[in-house]
Coordinates of C-alpha atoms in Angstrom, one line a residue:
M1 CA 0.0 0.0 0.0
H2 CA 1.1 3.6 -0.6
S3 CA 1.7 6.1 2.1
P4 CA -0.6 9.1 2.2
D5 CA 2.5 11.3 1.8
K6 CA 3.1 10.1 -1.7
Y7 CA 0.0 11.7 -2.9
N8 CA 0.3 15.0 -1.1
H9 CA -0.7 17.6 -3.7
T10 CA -0.8 20.4 -1.2
G11 CA 3.0 20.3 -0.6
N12 CA 2.5 19.8 3.1
S13 CA 4.5 16.9 4.4
S14 CA 2.5 14.3 6.3
A15 CA 4.5 12.7 9.2
E16 CA 4.4 9.0 8.7
C17 CA 6.3 8.3 11.9
T18 CA 7.5 9.9 15.0
H19 CA 11.0 9.5 16.5
N20 CA 12.0 8.5 20.0
Q21 CA 15.1 10.0 21.7
S22 CA 17.4 7.5 20.2
G23 CA 16.3 8.5 16.7
H24 CA 14.6 5.2 15.8
A25 CA 11.3 5.6 13.8
M26 CA 8.2 4.6 15.6
P27 CA 4.9 3.8 13.8
L28 CA 2.1 6.3 14.1
V29 CA -0.7 5.4 16.4
P30 CA -4.2 5.7 14.8
E31 CA -5.0 9.0 16.6
D32 CA -1.9 10.6 15.2
Y33 CA -2.7 9.1 11.8
Q34 CA -6.1 10.7 11.8
Q35 CA -4.8 14.1 12.5
S36 CA -2.2 13.8 9.8
I37 CA -4.8 12.9 7.1
I38 CA -7.3 15.5 8.3
Q39 CA -4.7 18.2 7.9
Q40 CA -3.1 16.8 4.7
Y41 CA -6.4 16.3 2.8
K42 CA -8.3 19.2 4.5
L43 CA -11.0 16.9 5.7
I44 CA -14.1 18.7 7.1
R45 CA -16.5 17.6 9.8
F46 CA -20.0 16.9 8.7
D47 CA -22.8 19.2 10.1
I48 CA -26.3 18.1 11.1
S49 CA -27.5 20.0 8.0
D50 CA -25.5 17.4 5.9
D51 CA -27.7 14.5 7.1
T52 CA -30.4 13.5 4.6
H53 CA -32.0 10.6 6.4
N54 CA -35.0 12.8 7.4
S55 CA -35.7 13.8 3.8
D56 CA -39.3 13.8 2.5
T57 CA -39.8 10.2 1.4
K58 CA -43.0 11.1 -0.5
K59 CA -40.7 12.4 -3.2
K60 CA -38.5 10.1 -5.3
P61 CA -36.2 8.5 -2.8
G62 CA -32.5 9.3 -2.9
Y63 CA -29.5 8.1 -1.0
L64 CA -29.9 8.6 2.7
W65 CA -26.8 9.7 4.7
A66 CA -26.2 10.1 8.4
R67 CA -23.1 11.3 10.3
A68 CA -21.4 8.2 11.7
T69 CA -21.7 9.7 15.2
F70 CA -25.3 8.3 15.3
L71 CA -23.7 5.0 16.2
D72 CA -22.2 6.4 19.5
A73 CA -25.4 6.6 21.5
R74 CA -27.1 3.5 20.2
P75 CA -27.6 0.0 21.7
Q76 CA -25.3 -2.9 21.0
H77 CA -27.3 -4.1 18.0
L78 CA -29.4 -1.7 15.9
D79 CA -32.4 -4.0 15.6
Q80 CA -35.3 -1.6 15.9
D81 CA -33.9 1.8 15.3
D82 CA -35.3 4.3 12.8
I83 CA -31.9 4.5 10.9
R84 CA -29.4 1.7 10.4
P85 CA -26.2 1.3 8.3
A86 CA -27.2 0.0 4.9
L87 CA -25.0 -3.1 4.9
F88 CA -24.7 -6.0 2.4
P89 CA -22.5 -9.1 2.1
L90 CA -19.1 -8.5 0.6
N91 CA -17.6 -11.0 -1.7
S92 CA -13.8 -10.8 -1.3
G93 CA -12.9 -14.0 -3.2
F94 CA -11.2 -15.2 -0.1
D95 CA -11.6 -18.8 0.7
P96 CA -9.9 -19.9 3.9
A97 CA -10.7 -23.6 3.3
F98 CA -7.8 -23.6 0.8
P99 CA -4.2 -23.7 2.1
Y100 CA -3.0 -20.2 3.0
G101 CA -6.4 -18.8 2.0
R102 CA -7.2 -18.7 -1.7
A103 CA -7.2 -15.3 -3.4
K104 CA -6.0 -13.5 -0.2
Q105 CA -4.2 -11.0 -2.5
L106 CA -7.7 -10.0 -3.7
C107 CA -9.0 -9.0 -0.3
T108 CA -11.2 -6.1 -1.2
S109 CA -10.4 -3.8 1.7
P110 CA -6.7 -3.7 2.5
L111 CA -6.1 -0.8 4.9
P112 CA -3.2 1.7 4.7
E113 CA -0.5 2.1 7.2
P114 CA -0.5 2.0 10.2
F115 CA -3.4 -0.5 10.0
T116 CA -1.8 -2.9 7.5
K117 CA -1.4 -6.5 8.5
D118 CA -1.1 -9.9 6.9
L119 CA -4.2 -11.7 5.6
R120 CA -6.7 -8.9 6.1
C121 CA -9.9 -10.2 4.5
N122 CA -13.5 -9.2 5.3
D123 CA -14.4 -12.7 6.3
N124 CA -17.1 -12.6 3.7
E125 CA -19.1 -10.5 6.1
L126 CA -20.7 -7.0 5.5
T127 CA -19.8 -3.7 4.1
G128 CA -21.6 -0.5 2.9
F129 CA -21.0 2.9 1.5
C130 CA -19.7 6.0 3.3
R131 CA -18.5 9.4 2.2
I132 CA -16.1 12.2 3.4
K133 CA -16.1 16.0 2.9
F134 CA -13.0 17.9 2.1
L135 CA -11.9 21.4 1.2
Q136 CA -10.9 21.8 -2.4
D137 CA -8.2 24.1 -3.8
D138 CA -11.0 26.5 -5.1
G139 CA -12.3 26.9 -1.6
E140 CA -15.4 24.9 -2.2
F141 CA -16.4 21.7 -0.3
G142 CA -16.2 18.4 -2.2
T143 CA -17.5 15.0 -1.2
L144 CA -16.1 11.6 -2.1
V145 CA -17.5 8.0 -1.6
G146 CA -15.7 5.2 0.2
M147 CA -16.6 1.8 1.6
L148 CA -17.0 0.8 5.2
A149 CA -13.9 -0.9 6.4
N150 CA -15.7 -3.6 8.2
T151 CA -12.9 -6.0 8.9
P152 CA -12.7 -9.0 11.3
D153 CA -10.4 -7.3 13.7
A154 CA -12.9 -4.5 14.2
Y155 CA -11.2 -1.5 12.7
S156 CA -14.2 0.6 11.6
G157 CA -14.3 3.6 9.4
C158 CA -14.6 5.0 5.9
L159 CA -12.0 3.5 3.6
L160 CA -10.9 5.6 0.6
S161 CA -9.2 3.2 -1.8
S162 CA -6.0 3.7 -3.7
R163 CA -8.0 4.4 -6.9
E164 CA -5.4 2.5 -8.8
S165 CA -8.1 1.0 -11.1
D166 CA -10.1 4.2 -11.6
R167 CA -9.7 4.9 -15.3
F168 CA -11.9 8.0 -15.2
L169 CA -9.6 9.8 -12.7
E170 CA -6.6 8.6 -14.6
S171 CA -8.0 10.0 -17.9
L172 CA -8.3 13.4 -16.2
G173 CA -4.8 13.1 -14.6
A174 CA -6.7 13.7 -11.3
E175 CA -6.1 10.5 -9.4
T176 CA -3.6 12.2 -7.2
L177 CA -5.9 15.2 -6.5
V178 CA -8.5 13.4 -4.3
P179 CA -8.1 11.9 -0.9
R180 CA -7.2 8.2 -1.4
D181 CA -5.6 5.3 0.3
I182 CA -6.7 6.5 3.8
L183 CA -8.9 5.2 6.5
V184 CA -11.1 7.8 8.3
T185 CA -12.0 6.4 11.8
D186 CA -13.1 9.6 13.4
R187 CA -16.9 9.5 13.2
E188 CA -17.3 13.2 13.0
Y189 CA -15.5 13.1 9.6
Y190 CA -17.6 10.6 7.7
Q191 CA -21.2 9.8 6.9
I192 CA -22.7 6.3 6.5
N193 CA -25.2 5.4 3.9
V194 CA -28.3 4.4 5.9
F195 CA -31.7 2.9 5.4
T196 CA -35.0 3.5 7.3
K197 CA -38.4 1.9 7.7
K198 CA -39.5 3.7 4.6
V199 CA -36.5 3.7 2.3
S200 CA -34.0 1.0 1.5
Y201 CA -31.9 -0.1 -1.5
E202 CA -31.5 -2.9 -4.0
F203 CA -28.9 -3.8 -6.6
Q204 CA -30.4 -3.7 -10.1
D205 CA -28.7 -4.8 -13.3
Q206 CA -30.8 -2.3 -15.4
P207 CA -32.0 0.5 -13.2
R208 CA -35.6 1.5 -14.0
K209 CA -35.1 5.1 -13.0
Q210 CA -32.2 7.6 -13.0
I211 CA -29.8 6.9 -10.2
P212 CA -29.1 9.7 -7.8
F213 CA -25.7 11.2 -7.3
A214 CA -23.8 10.3 -4.1
S215 CA -20.9 12.8 -4.3
T216 CA -19.8 16.1 -6.0
V217 CA -16.3 17.2 -6.6
L218 CA -14.7 19.7 -8.9
L219 CA -12.1 18.2 -11.2
S220 CA -10.5 19.6 -14.4
G221 CA -12.9 22.6 -14.3
S222 CA -16.1 20.5 -14.2
L223 CA -18.4 19.1 -11.5
R224 CA -18.1 15.3 -11.3
H225 CA -20.4 13.0 -9.4
E226 CA -20.3 9.4 -8.3
T227 CA -23.2 6.9 -8.3
L228 CA -23.1 3.7 -6.3
C229 CA -22.7 0.3 -7.8
K230 CA -21.3 -3.2 -7.3
N231 CA -18.8 -5.0 -9.5
D232 CA -18.4 -8.8 -9.1
G233 CA -19.7 -8.6 -5.6
S234 CA -17.5 -5.7 -4.5
P235 CA -18.7 -2.1 -3.9
G236 CA -17.7 0.6 -6.4
T237 CA -18.7 3.9 -7.9
Q238 CA -19.4 5.1 -11.4
W239 CA -18.5 8.7 -12.5
Y240 CA -20.7 11.2 -14.2
T241 CA -20.0 14.8 -15.4
D242 CA -22.5 17.6 -15.2
G243 CA -24.3 18.0 -18.5
V244 CA -22.8 14.7 -19.9
A245 CA -25.1 11.7 -20.4
G246 CA -22.3 9.3 -19.4
D247 CA -18.6 9.2 -19.4
G248 CA -18.3 5.6 -20.7
Y249 CA -16.4 4.3 -17.6
G250 CA -17.6 1.3 -15.6
C251 CA -18.0 0.6 -12.0
A252 CA -14.7 0.9 -10.2
G253 CA -12.8 2.8 -7.6
L254 CA -13.4 1.3 -4.1
T255 CA -11.4 -1.9 -4.5
P256 CA -7.8 -2.1 -5.6
Y257 CA -8.3 -4.8 -8.2
G258 CA -11.7 -4.0 -9.5
D259 CA -12.5 -5.0 -13.1
E260 CA -14.5 -2.3 -14.8
L261 CA -15.9 -4.8 -17.2
G262 CA -17.1 -7.2 -14.5
D263 CA -20.7 -8.2 -13.5
I264 CA -22.1 -4.7 -12.7
S265 CA -25.3 -3.8 -10.8
Y266 CA -26.4 -0.4 -9.6
F267 CA -27.4 0.6 -6.0
V268 CA -30.9 2.0 -6.3
P269 CA -33.0 3.5 -3.5
V270 CA -36.5 1.9 -3.2
R271 CA -39.5 2.9 -1.1
L272 CA -40.6 0.2 1.3
K273 CA -44.2 -0.8 2.0
A274 CA -45.4 -0.7 5.6
S275 CA -44.8 -4.0 7.4
A276 CA -45.5 -5.5 10.8
V277 CA -42.6 -4.7 13.2
R278 CA -40.8 -7.8 14.2
R279 CA -39.2 -7.9 17.7
S280 CA -36.5 -9.9 19.3
A281 CA -37.0 -10.9 22.9
V282 CA -33.2 -11.2 23.3
T283 CA -31.0 -8.5 24.9
W284 CA -27.3 -8.7 24.0
Q285 CA -25.1 -7.6 26.9
E286 CA -21.5 -6.7 27.4
V287 CA -21.6 -8.0 30.9
P288 CA -23.6 -11.3 31.3
S289 CA -26.5 -11.1 33.8
E290 CA -25.8 -12.8 37.1
K291 CA -29.5 -13.3 37.8
W292 CA -30.2 -17.1 37.7
Q293 CA -32.9 -18.2 35.3
A294 CA -34.4 -21.5 34.1
P295 CA -31.9 -24.1 32.9
A296 CA -32.5 -23.5 29.2
N297 CA -32.1 -19.8 29.6
E298 CA -28.8 -20.4 31.4
E299 CA -27.7 -22.7 28.6
V300 CA -28.4 -20.1 26.0
K301 CA -26.4 -17.5 28.0
E302 CA -23.4 -19.8 28.4
Y303 CA -23.1 -21.2 24.9
F304 CA -24.3 -18.5 22.5
C305 CA -22.6 -15.2 21.7
S306 CA -22.5 -12.4 19.2
P307 CA -19.2 -10.9 18.0
R308 CA -18.7 -7.2 18.7
K309 CA -18.9 -5.8 15.2
P310 CA -17.9 -2.2 14.4
F311 CA -21.2 -1.1 12.8
K312 CA -23.3 -3.0 15.4
E313 CA -24.7 -5.5 12.9
F314 CA -26.0 -8.7 14.4
I315 CA -24.3 -12.0 13.9
L316 CA -25.1 -15.1 15.9
G317 CA -22.2 -17.2 17.2
S318 CA -21.4 -19.9 19.7
V319 CA -18.9 -20.0 22.5
G320 CA -15.7 -22.1 22.2
G321 CA -12.8 -22.7 24.6
E322 CA -12.8 -23.1 28.3
R323 CA -12.9 -20.8 31.4
G324 CA -10.6 -17.8 30.9
R325 CA -9.9 -18.7 27.3
K326 CA -13.4 -18.6 25.8
F327 CA -14.0 -17.1 22.4
C328 CA -16.9 -16.5 20.0
R329 CA -17.1 -18.5 16.8
Y330 CA -19.4 -17.5 14.0
I331 CA -20.3 -18.3 10.3
D332 CA -19.8 -16.0 7.3
T333 CA -22.7 -14.8 5.2
T334 CA -22.1 -17.5 2.6
G335 CA -22.8 -20.1 5.3
E336 CA -19.6 -22.0 4.2
N337 CA -16.8 -20.9 6.5
G338 CA -16.3 -20.3 10.2
F339 CA -14.4 -17.5 11.9
V340 CA -13.4 -16.4 15.4
A341 CA -14.1 -12.9 16.7
T342 CA -11.1 -10.9 17.6
T343 CA -10.2 -7.4 19.0
K344 CA -8.5 -4.7 17.1
R345 CA -5.1 -6.1 18.2
G346 CA -6.0 -9.5 17.0
R347 CA -6.7 -11.0 20.4
I348 CA -9.6 -13.3 20.9
A349 CA -10.2 -12.7 24.6
S350 CA -13.9 -12.4 25.2
D351 CA -14.7 -9.8 22.6
Y352 CA -18.3 -10.8 22.2
L353 CA -21.8 -10.1 23.6
T354 CA -23.9 -12.5 25.7
P355 CA -27.7 -13.1 25.2
H356 CA -30.3 -12.5 28.0
I357 CA -33.9 -13.6 27.6
D358 CA -36.5 -12.5 30.1
K359 CA -39.0 -15.1 29.0
N360 CA -38.6 -18.8 29.9
V361 CA -37.4 -20.8 26.9
G362 CA -36.9 -24.4 25.9
W363 CA -35.9 -26.6 23.0
E364 CA -38.3 -28.1 20.5
A365 CA -37.4 -30.7 17.8
F366 CA -37.4 -29.3 14.3
A367 CA -40.2 -30.9 12.3
G368 CA -39.7 -29.3 8.8
N369 CA -40.9 -25.8 9.6
L370 CA -39.9 -23.1 12.2
P371 CA -42.2 -23.3 15.2
E372 CA -44.5 -20.3 15.8
K373 CA -42.8 -19.6 19.1
A374 CA -39.2 -19.8 17.8
V375 CA -37.0 -17.2 19.6
I376 CA -35.6 -14.6 17.3
A377 CA -32.0 -14.0 18.3
G378 CA -31.7 -10.9 16.2
F379 CA -31.9 -9.6 12.6
S380 CA -29.0 -10.1 10.2
F381 CA -28.0 -8.9 6.7
S382 CA -27.6 -11.8 4.3
N383 CA -29.2 -10.9 1.0
P384 CA -26.5 -9.9 -1.5
N385 CA -29.0 -8.2 -3.8
K386 CA -30.7 -5.8 -1.5
V387 CA -30.4 -4.1 1.9
S388 CA -32.7 -6.1 4.2
T389 CA -32.6 -8.0 7.4
D390 CA -33.9 -11.5 8.2
P391 CA -34.5 -13.0 11.6
V392 CA -31.9 -15.4 13.0
Y393 CA -32.8 -18.4 15.2
F394 CA -30.9 -20.4 17.8
C395 CA -30.5 -24.1 17.3
R396 CA -28.6 -27.1 18.8
F397 CA -27.8 -30.7 17.9
T398 CA -25.8 -33.6 19.2
N399 CA -22.3 -34.1 17.6
N400 CA -20.2 -37.0 18.7
G401 CA -22.2 -37.2 21.9
F402 CA -21.9 -33.5 22.8
S403 CA -24.5 -30.7 22.5
T404 CA -23.5 -28.3 19.7
Y405 CA -24.9 -24.8 19.3
G406 CA -25.4 -23.0 16.1
K407 CA -27.5 -20.9 13.7
Y408 CA -30.5 -22.1 11.7
F409 CA -30.3 -21.8 7.9
E410 CA -33.6 -21.9 6.0
K411 CA -31.7 -22.9 2.8
G412 CA -31.4 -26.7 3.3
K413 CA -33.3 -26.4 6.6
V414 CA -30.1 -27.2 8.6
C415 CA -28.4 -26.2 11.8
K416 CA -24.8 -25.1 11.4
S417 CA -22.1 -24.5 13.9
S418 CA -18.7 -22.9 13.5
F419 CA -15.7 -25.0 14.6
A420 CA -13.2 -22.4 13.7
T421 CA -10.0 -22.3 15.7
P422 CA -8.5 -19.1 17.2
G423 CA -5.2 -19.5 15.4
G424 CA -6.9 -19.6 12.0
N425 CA -5.8 -23.1 11.3
S426 CA -9.4 -24.3 10.8
H427 CA -12.5 -22.6 9.4
A428 CA -14.6 -25.7 9.5
L429 CA -18.3 -26.0 10.1
V430 CA -20.4 -28.9 11.4
D431 CA -24.1 -29.3 10.7
S432 CA -27.1 -31.5 11.2
K433 CA -30.6 -31.8 9.9
N434 CA -31.6 -33.5 13.1
F435 CA -31.7 -30.6 15.5
E436 CA -33.8 -28.5 17.9
I437 CA -35.0 -24.9 17.8
L438 CA -35.2 -22.6 20.8
V439 CA -38.8 -21.6 21.6
T440 CA -40.6 -19.6 24.2
Q441 CA -42.5 -21.6 26.8

């Protein structure tokens, strides 16, 4: 990855390291890094007037944006809130089942220094769109789209890619004139694309209506805009120029190895019909409740978990390890690989949330269809073609004589459990079609 200093068009040197008294270089800590890129690229805080999630939805829906600070005062999982990050599964091409991880060089969100580390893949989990605001040389504000850096070691923020595959910017000779190859982690300095109970999004191969613009920036004397799209499963943008029908460039820009001629679909806002509000009876807690409950409730509390994800999306996992070395194992959105939740520093520790259910619960044998009283663990993003959440259910089965805890998958009507190991040596799953579903009594 390139250092931000390499693309400094302002002439201001960005300190990439500090020095101790002996003169040895020391890597920047993230806080110092943030200040350096804010100053170098003249990043601007978003104001409340920049938020659009309260826009009149009676009109043609557009992209909805909210300052990332809305995450700060929200609960652990954003299950029933009015606005939520518009997340969708990310296809990185990474397959950990192969020796050393197939296509690890194609991980779609490598982060710049000082965040870089080996084998940084998005564990086939979730991403979304974000944008930054910066002061241009003409004194006007510009906006630019990035992708949410939703990585397994919990670094969150707005990732502006290296733009190495952006032929449009290259054609203008402007690829060095926009902020790129940076990670903005300060939530005051980026917005998240969000959805509400009235407006969401879907990927369409042939949009039925004109796609709204997501950004505006002055380049080579003309206003340029980005629309949101997806290319071979990875998020991207497509450029437009004011007064020009189309610039003839494909969907690229947010991934370092994007193919502009890949399988392209466009991210289109859609109005939602009113639907019954679904609720989960489960509270996910940082500190497990010490109040003793019925045996099944205690069993759920001890053996299920949810990894602490940066944008508070919900993922159901199961607890592995013993006593002081417990960890949370979970399954990726493809349902094919298992992973272990880690902290920003890569430690497994106990970086997960614990379920608490006030109602008495029990187990019921699965008989072909979900029981009416099945307990909803939470709501998860799993549809690659639209932003929507589906209920997730607890299940258990017997494996080699031991109770095994997992997540119910409607496809195949199967209960799957992650048997991933903390060291990353195994990403295995076990499953069974002879299982039980957790229900309220």
